[in-house]
mmCIF file of C-alpha atoms in Angstrom:
data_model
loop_
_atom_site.group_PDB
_atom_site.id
_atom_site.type_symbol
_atom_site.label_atom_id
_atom_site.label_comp_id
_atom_site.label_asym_id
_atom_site.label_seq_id
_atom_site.Cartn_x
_atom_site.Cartn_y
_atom_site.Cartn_z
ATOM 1 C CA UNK A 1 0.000 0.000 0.000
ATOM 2 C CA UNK A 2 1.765 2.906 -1.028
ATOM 3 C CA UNK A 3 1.712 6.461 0.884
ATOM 4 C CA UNK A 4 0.528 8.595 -2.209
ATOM 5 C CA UNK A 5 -2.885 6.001 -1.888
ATOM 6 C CA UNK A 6 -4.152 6.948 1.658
ATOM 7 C CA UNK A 7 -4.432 10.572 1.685
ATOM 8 C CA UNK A 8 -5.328 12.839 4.929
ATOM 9 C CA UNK A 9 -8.620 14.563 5.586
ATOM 10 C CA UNK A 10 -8.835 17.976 4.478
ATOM 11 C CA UNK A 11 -10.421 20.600 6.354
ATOM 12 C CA UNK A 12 -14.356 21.573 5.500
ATOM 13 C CA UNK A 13 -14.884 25.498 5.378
ATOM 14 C CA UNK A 14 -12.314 28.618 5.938
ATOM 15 C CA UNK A 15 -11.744 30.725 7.945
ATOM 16 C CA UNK A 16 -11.549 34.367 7.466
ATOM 17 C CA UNK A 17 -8.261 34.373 6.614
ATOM 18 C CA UNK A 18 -8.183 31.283 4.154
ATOM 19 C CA UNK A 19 -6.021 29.025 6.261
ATOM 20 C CA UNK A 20 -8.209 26.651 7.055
ATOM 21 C CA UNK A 21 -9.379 26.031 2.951
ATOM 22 C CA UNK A 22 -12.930 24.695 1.252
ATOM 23 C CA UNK A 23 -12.257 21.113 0.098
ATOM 24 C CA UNK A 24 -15.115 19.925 -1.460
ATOM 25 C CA UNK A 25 -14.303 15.896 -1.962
ATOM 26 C CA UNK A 26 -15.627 13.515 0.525
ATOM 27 C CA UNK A 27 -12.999 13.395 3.180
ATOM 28 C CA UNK A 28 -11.247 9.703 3.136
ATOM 29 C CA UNK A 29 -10.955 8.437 7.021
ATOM 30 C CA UNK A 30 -7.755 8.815 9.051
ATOM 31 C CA UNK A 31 -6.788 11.994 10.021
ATOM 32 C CA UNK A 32 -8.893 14.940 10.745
ATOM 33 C CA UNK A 33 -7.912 18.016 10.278
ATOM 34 C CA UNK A 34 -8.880 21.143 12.850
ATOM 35 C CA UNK A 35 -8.894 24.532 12.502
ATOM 36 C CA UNK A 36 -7.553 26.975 14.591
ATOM 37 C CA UNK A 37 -3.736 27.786 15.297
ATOM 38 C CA UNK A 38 -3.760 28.096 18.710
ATOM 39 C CA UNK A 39 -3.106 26.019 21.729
ATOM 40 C CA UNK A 40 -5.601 23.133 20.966
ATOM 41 C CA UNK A 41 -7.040 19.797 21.736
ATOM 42 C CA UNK A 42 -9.799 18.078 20.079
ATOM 43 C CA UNK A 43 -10.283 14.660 19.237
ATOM 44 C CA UNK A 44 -12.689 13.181 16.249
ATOM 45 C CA UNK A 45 -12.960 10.232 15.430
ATOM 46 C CA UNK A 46 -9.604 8.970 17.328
ATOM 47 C CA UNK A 47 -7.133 11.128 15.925
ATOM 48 C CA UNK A 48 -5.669 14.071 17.475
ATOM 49 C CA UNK A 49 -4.210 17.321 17.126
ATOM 50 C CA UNK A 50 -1.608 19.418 19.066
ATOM 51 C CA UNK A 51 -1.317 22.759 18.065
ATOM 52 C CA UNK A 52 1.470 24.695 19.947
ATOM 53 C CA UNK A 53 2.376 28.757 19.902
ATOM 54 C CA UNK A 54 5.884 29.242 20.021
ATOM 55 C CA UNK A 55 6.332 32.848 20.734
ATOM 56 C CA UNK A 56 3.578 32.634 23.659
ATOM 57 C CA UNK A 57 6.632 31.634 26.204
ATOM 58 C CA UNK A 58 4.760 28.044 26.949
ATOM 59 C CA UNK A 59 6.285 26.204 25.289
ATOM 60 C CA UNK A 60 10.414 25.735 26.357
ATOM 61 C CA UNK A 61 13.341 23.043 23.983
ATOM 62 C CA UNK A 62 16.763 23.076 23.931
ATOM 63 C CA UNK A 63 18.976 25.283 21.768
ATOM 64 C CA UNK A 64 19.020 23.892 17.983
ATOM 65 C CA UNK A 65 15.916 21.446 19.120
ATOM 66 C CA UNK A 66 12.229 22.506 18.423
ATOM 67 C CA UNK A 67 8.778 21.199 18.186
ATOM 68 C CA UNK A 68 6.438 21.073 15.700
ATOM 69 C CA UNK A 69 3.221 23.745 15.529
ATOM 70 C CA UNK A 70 0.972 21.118 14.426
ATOM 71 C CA UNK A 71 1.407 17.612 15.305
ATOM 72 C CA UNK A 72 -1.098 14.797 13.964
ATOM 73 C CA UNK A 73 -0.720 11.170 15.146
ATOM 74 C CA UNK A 74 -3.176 8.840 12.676
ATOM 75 C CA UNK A 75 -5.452 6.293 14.482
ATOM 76 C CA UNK A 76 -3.605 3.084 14.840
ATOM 77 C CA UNK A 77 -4.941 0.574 11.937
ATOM 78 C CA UNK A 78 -5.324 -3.070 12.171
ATOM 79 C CA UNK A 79 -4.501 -3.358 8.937
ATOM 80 C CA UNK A 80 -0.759 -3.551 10.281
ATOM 81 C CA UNK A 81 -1.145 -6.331 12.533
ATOM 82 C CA UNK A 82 0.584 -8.483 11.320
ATOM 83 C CA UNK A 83 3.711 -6.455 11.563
ATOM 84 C CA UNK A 84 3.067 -5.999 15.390
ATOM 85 C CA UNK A 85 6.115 -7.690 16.564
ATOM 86 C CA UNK A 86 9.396 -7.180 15.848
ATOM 87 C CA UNK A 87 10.419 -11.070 16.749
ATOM 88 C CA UNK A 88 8.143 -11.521 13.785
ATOM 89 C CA UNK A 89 10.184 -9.009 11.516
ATOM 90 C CA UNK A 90 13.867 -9.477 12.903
ATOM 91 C CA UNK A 91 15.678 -8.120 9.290
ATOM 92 C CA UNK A 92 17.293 -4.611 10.793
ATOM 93 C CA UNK A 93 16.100 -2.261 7.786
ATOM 94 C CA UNK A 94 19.114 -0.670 5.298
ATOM 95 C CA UNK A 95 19.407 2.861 3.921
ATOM 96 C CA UNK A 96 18.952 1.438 1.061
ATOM 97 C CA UNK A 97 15.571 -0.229 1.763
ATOM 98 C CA UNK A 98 14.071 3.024 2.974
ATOM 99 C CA UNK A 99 15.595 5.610 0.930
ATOM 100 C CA UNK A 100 16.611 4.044 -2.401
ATOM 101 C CA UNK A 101 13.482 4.336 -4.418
ATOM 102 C CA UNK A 102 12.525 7.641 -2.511
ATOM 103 C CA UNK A 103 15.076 9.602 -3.427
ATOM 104 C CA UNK A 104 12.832 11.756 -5.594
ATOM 105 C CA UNK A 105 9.375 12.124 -4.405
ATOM 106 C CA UNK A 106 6.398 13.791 -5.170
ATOM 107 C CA UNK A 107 2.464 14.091 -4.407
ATOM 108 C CA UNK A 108 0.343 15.957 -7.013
ATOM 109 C CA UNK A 109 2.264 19.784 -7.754
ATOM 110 C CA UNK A 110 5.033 19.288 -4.457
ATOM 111 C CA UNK A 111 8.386 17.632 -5.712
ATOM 112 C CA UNK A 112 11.351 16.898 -3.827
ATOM 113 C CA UNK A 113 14.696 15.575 -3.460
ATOM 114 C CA UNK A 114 16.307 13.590 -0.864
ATOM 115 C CA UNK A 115 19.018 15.624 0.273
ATOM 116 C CA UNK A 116 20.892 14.058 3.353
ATOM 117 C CA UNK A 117 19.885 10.613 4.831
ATOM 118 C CA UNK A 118 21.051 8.614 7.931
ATOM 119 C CA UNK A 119 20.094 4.988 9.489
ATOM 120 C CA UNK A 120 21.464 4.741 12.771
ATOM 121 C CA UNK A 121 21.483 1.738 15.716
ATOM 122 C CA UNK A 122 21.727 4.446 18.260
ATOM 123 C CA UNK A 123 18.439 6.034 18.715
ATOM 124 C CA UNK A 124 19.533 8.605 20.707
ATOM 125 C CA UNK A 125 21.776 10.154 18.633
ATOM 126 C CA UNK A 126 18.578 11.080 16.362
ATOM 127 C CA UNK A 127 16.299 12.770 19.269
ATOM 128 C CA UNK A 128 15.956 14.601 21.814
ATOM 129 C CA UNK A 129 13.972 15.527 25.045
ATOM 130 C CA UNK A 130 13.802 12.861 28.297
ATOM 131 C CA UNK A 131 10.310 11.563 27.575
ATOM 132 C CA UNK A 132 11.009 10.861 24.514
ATOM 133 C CA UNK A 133 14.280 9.179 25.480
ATOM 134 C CA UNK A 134 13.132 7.205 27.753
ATOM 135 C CA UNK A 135 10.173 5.404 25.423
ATOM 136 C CA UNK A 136 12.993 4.674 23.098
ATOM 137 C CA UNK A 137 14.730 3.068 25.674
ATOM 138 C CA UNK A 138 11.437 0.978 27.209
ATOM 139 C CA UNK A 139 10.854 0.185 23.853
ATOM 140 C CA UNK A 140 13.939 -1.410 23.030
ATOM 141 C CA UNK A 141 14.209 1.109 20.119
ATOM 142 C CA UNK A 142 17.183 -0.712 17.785
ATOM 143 C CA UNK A 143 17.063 1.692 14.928
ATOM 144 C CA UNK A 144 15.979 5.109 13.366
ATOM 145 C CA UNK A 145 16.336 6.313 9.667
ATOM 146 C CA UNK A 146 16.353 9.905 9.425
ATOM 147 C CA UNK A 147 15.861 11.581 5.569
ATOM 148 C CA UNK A 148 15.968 15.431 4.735
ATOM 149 C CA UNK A 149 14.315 16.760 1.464
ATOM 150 C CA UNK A 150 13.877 19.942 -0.020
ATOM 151 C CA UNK A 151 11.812 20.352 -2.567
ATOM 152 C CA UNK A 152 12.526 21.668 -6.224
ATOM 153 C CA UNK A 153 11.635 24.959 -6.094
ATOM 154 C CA UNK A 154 13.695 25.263 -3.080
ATOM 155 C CA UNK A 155 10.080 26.581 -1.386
ATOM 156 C CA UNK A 156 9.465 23.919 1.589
ATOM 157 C CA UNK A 157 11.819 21.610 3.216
ATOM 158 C CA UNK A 158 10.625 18.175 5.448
ATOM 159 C CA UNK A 159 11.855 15.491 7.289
ATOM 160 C CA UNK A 160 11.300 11.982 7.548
ATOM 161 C CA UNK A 161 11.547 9.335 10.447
ATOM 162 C CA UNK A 162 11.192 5.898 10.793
ATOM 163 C CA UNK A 163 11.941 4.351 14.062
ATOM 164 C CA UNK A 164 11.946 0.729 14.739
ATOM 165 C CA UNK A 165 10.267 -0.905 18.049
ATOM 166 C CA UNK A 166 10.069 -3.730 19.518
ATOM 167 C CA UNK A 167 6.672 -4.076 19.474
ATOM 168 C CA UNK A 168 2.941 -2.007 18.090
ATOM 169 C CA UNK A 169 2.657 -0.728 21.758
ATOM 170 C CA UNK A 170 5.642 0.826 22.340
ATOM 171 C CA UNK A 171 5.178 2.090 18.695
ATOM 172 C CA UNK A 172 2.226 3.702 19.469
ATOM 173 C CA UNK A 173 3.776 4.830 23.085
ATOM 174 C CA UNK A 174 6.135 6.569 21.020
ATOM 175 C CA UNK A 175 3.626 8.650 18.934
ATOM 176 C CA UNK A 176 2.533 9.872 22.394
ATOM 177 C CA UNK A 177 5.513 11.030 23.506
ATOM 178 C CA UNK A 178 5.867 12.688 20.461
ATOM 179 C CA UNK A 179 3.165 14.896 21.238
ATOM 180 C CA UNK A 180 4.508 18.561 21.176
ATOM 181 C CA UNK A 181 2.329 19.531 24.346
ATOM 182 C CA UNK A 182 4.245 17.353 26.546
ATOM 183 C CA UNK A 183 7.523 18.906 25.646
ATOM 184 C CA UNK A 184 9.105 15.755 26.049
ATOM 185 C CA UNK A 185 10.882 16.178 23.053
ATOM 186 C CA UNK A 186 10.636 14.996 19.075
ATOM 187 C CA UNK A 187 12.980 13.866 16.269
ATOM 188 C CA UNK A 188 16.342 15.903 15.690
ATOM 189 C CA UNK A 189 16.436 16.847 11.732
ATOM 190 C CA UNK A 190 19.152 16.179 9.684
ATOM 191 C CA UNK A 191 20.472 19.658 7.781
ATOM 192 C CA UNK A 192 19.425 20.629 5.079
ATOM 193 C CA UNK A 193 20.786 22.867 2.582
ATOM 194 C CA UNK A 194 19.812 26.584 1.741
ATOM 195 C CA UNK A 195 17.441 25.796 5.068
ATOM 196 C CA UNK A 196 18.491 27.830 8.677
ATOM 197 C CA UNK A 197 17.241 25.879 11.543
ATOM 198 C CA UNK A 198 14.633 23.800 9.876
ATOM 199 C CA UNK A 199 11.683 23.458 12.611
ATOM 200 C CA UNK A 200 12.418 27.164 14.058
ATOM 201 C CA UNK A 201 9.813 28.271 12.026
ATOM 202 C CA UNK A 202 6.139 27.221 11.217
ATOM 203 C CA UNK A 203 5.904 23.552 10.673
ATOM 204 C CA UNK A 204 3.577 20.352 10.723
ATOM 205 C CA UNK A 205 4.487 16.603 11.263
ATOM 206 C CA UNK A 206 2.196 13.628 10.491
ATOM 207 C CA UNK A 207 2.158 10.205 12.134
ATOM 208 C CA UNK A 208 1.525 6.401 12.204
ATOM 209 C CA UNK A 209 2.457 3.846 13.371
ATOM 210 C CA UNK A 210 2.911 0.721 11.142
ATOM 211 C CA UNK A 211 3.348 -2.744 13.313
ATOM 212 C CA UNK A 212 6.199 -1.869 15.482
ATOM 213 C CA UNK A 213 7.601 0.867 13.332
ATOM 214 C CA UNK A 214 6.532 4.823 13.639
ATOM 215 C CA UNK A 215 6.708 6.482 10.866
ATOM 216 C CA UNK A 216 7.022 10.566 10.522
ATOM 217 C CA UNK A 217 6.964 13.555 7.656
ATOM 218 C CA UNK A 218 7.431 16.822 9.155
ATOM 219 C CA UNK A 219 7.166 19.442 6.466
ATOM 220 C CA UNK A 220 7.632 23.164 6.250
ATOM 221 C CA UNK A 221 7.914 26.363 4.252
ATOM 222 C CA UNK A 222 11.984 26.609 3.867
ATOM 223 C CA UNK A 223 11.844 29.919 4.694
ATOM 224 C CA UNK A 224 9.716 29.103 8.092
ATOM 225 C CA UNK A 225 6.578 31.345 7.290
ATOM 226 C CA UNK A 226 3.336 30.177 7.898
ATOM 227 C CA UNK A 227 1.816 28.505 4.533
ATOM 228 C CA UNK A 228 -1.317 30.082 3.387
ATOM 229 C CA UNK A 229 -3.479 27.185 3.776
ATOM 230 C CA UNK A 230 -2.932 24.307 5.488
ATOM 231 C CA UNK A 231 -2.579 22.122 2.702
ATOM 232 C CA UNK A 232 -0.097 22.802 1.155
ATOM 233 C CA UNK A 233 1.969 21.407 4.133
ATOM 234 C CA UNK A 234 -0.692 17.967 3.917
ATOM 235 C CA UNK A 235 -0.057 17.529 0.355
ATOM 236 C CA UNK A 236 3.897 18.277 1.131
ATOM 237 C CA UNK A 237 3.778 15.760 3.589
ATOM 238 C CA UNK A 238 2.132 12.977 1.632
ATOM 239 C CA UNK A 239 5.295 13.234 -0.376
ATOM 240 C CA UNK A 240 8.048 13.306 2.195
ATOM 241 C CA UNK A 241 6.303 10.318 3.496
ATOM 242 C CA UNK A 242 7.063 8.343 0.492
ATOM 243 C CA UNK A 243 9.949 6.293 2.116
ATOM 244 C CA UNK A 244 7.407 4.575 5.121
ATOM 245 C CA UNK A 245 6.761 2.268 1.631
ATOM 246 C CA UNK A 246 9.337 0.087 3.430
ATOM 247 C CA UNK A 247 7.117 -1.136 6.122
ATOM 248 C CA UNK A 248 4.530 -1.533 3.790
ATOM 249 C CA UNK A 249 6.234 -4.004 1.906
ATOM 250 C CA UNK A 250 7.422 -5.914 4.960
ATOM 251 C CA UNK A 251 3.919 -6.514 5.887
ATOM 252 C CA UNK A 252 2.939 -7.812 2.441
ATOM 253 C CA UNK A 253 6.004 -10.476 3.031
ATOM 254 C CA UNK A 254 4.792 -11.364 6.237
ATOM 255 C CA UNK A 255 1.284 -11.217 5.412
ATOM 256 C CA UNK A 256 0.646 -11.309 1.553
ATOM 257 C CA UNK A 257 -2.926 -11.256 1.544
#
């Protein structure tokens, strides 16, 4: 199942400003999207959304670390199942496996290029924050990939994560840690060229989690201004996502029906 065919929910109705823009297609389940940027939490239909204001003095990271404004962790699917275990799916995953057919990606008009990429056995060396640290620790965390993109016009830059668990719980226990209004920290990105201090500015990361793995896009504006509309930074992150296809293709070998 590739990324590019489940799509996030777009938002119904705008605002007076436009951020929040008219979609009228029948929105496909998964994630929800809310409107509103300011310190919010709502849940519908089981996914939720963070939405933190850096420049009200709540919320506090570490020098060169930062949070996302709008976090969205999708409703765990049992789709996945079978990938729940990581006893069940022992083969530690390559750079190759996750980045080499990703290394140009696109979803409808947003294009980009894999510009820096990283597997490492040492989770910590990719994150930050002592909640955070400590799931990947409970959770026997044995690996995390790490890819930076920017797209072609050089207009908005993401990040993508994969981290792999030992098991769907601890998966999903990561997601919640992940959760920006905890401040207990989030994924270090890699660099990325022509881009100063990517997450300083306005930005939006999206995720699952697939069996034991979690799986991240965090996308923003290169420049760190706030988009116009919201989705330009969904559609963005549909593409960045492109490399989760990994996990998706261990499930079909461990469960090809």
């Amino acid at each position: 199942m590739s990324s590019q065919a489940r799509s996030r929910n777009k938002p119904k109705g705008a605002g007076e400003d436009g951020f929040w823009p008219e979609n009228e297609a029948e929105p496909p389940k998964g994630r929800i999207l809310v409107g509103a940027l300011l310190a919010l939490l709502l849940i519908v239909g089981g996914a939720v959304w963070y939405v933190v204001q850096k420049d009200d003095g709540e919320v506090e990271v570490p020098p060169g670390s930062h949070l996302p404004d709008v976090y969205v962790p999708q409703t765990p699917s049992q789709e996945s199942a079978a990938l729940g275990q990581r006893s069940a799916d022992i083969r530690a995953f390559t750079e190759g496996e996750v980045f080499g057919e990703a290394k140009e990606v696109s979803y409808r008009e947003y294009a980009f290029t894999l510009v820096k990429s990283e597997v490492s056995a040492n989770c910590v060396r990719g994150a930050w924050g002592d909640l955070l640290l400590q799931t990947l620790r409970r959770g026997e965390c044995s690996q995390m990939a790490r890819g930076a993109y920017l797209s072609k016009d050089k207009k908005y830059a993401g990040v993508f994560a994969a981290i792999n668990m030992v098991d769907a719980k601890s998966a999903q226990q990561v997601l919640n840690s992940l959760d920006p209004s905890l401040q207990g920290g989030f994924v270090r990105p890699l660099p990325i060229p022509g881009v100063q201090d990517f997450g300083s500015g306005f930005t939006a990361a999206y995720s699952q989690a697939i069996g034991h793995y979690v799986i991240m896009s965090w996308v923003g504006l290169a420049d760190g201004a706030q988009p116009q509309a919201m989705n330009e930074l969904i559609d963005s992150s549909l593409a960045v996502q492109k490399p989760e296809d990994f996990a998706w293709g261990r499930l079909v070998q461990l469960d090809p029906q």
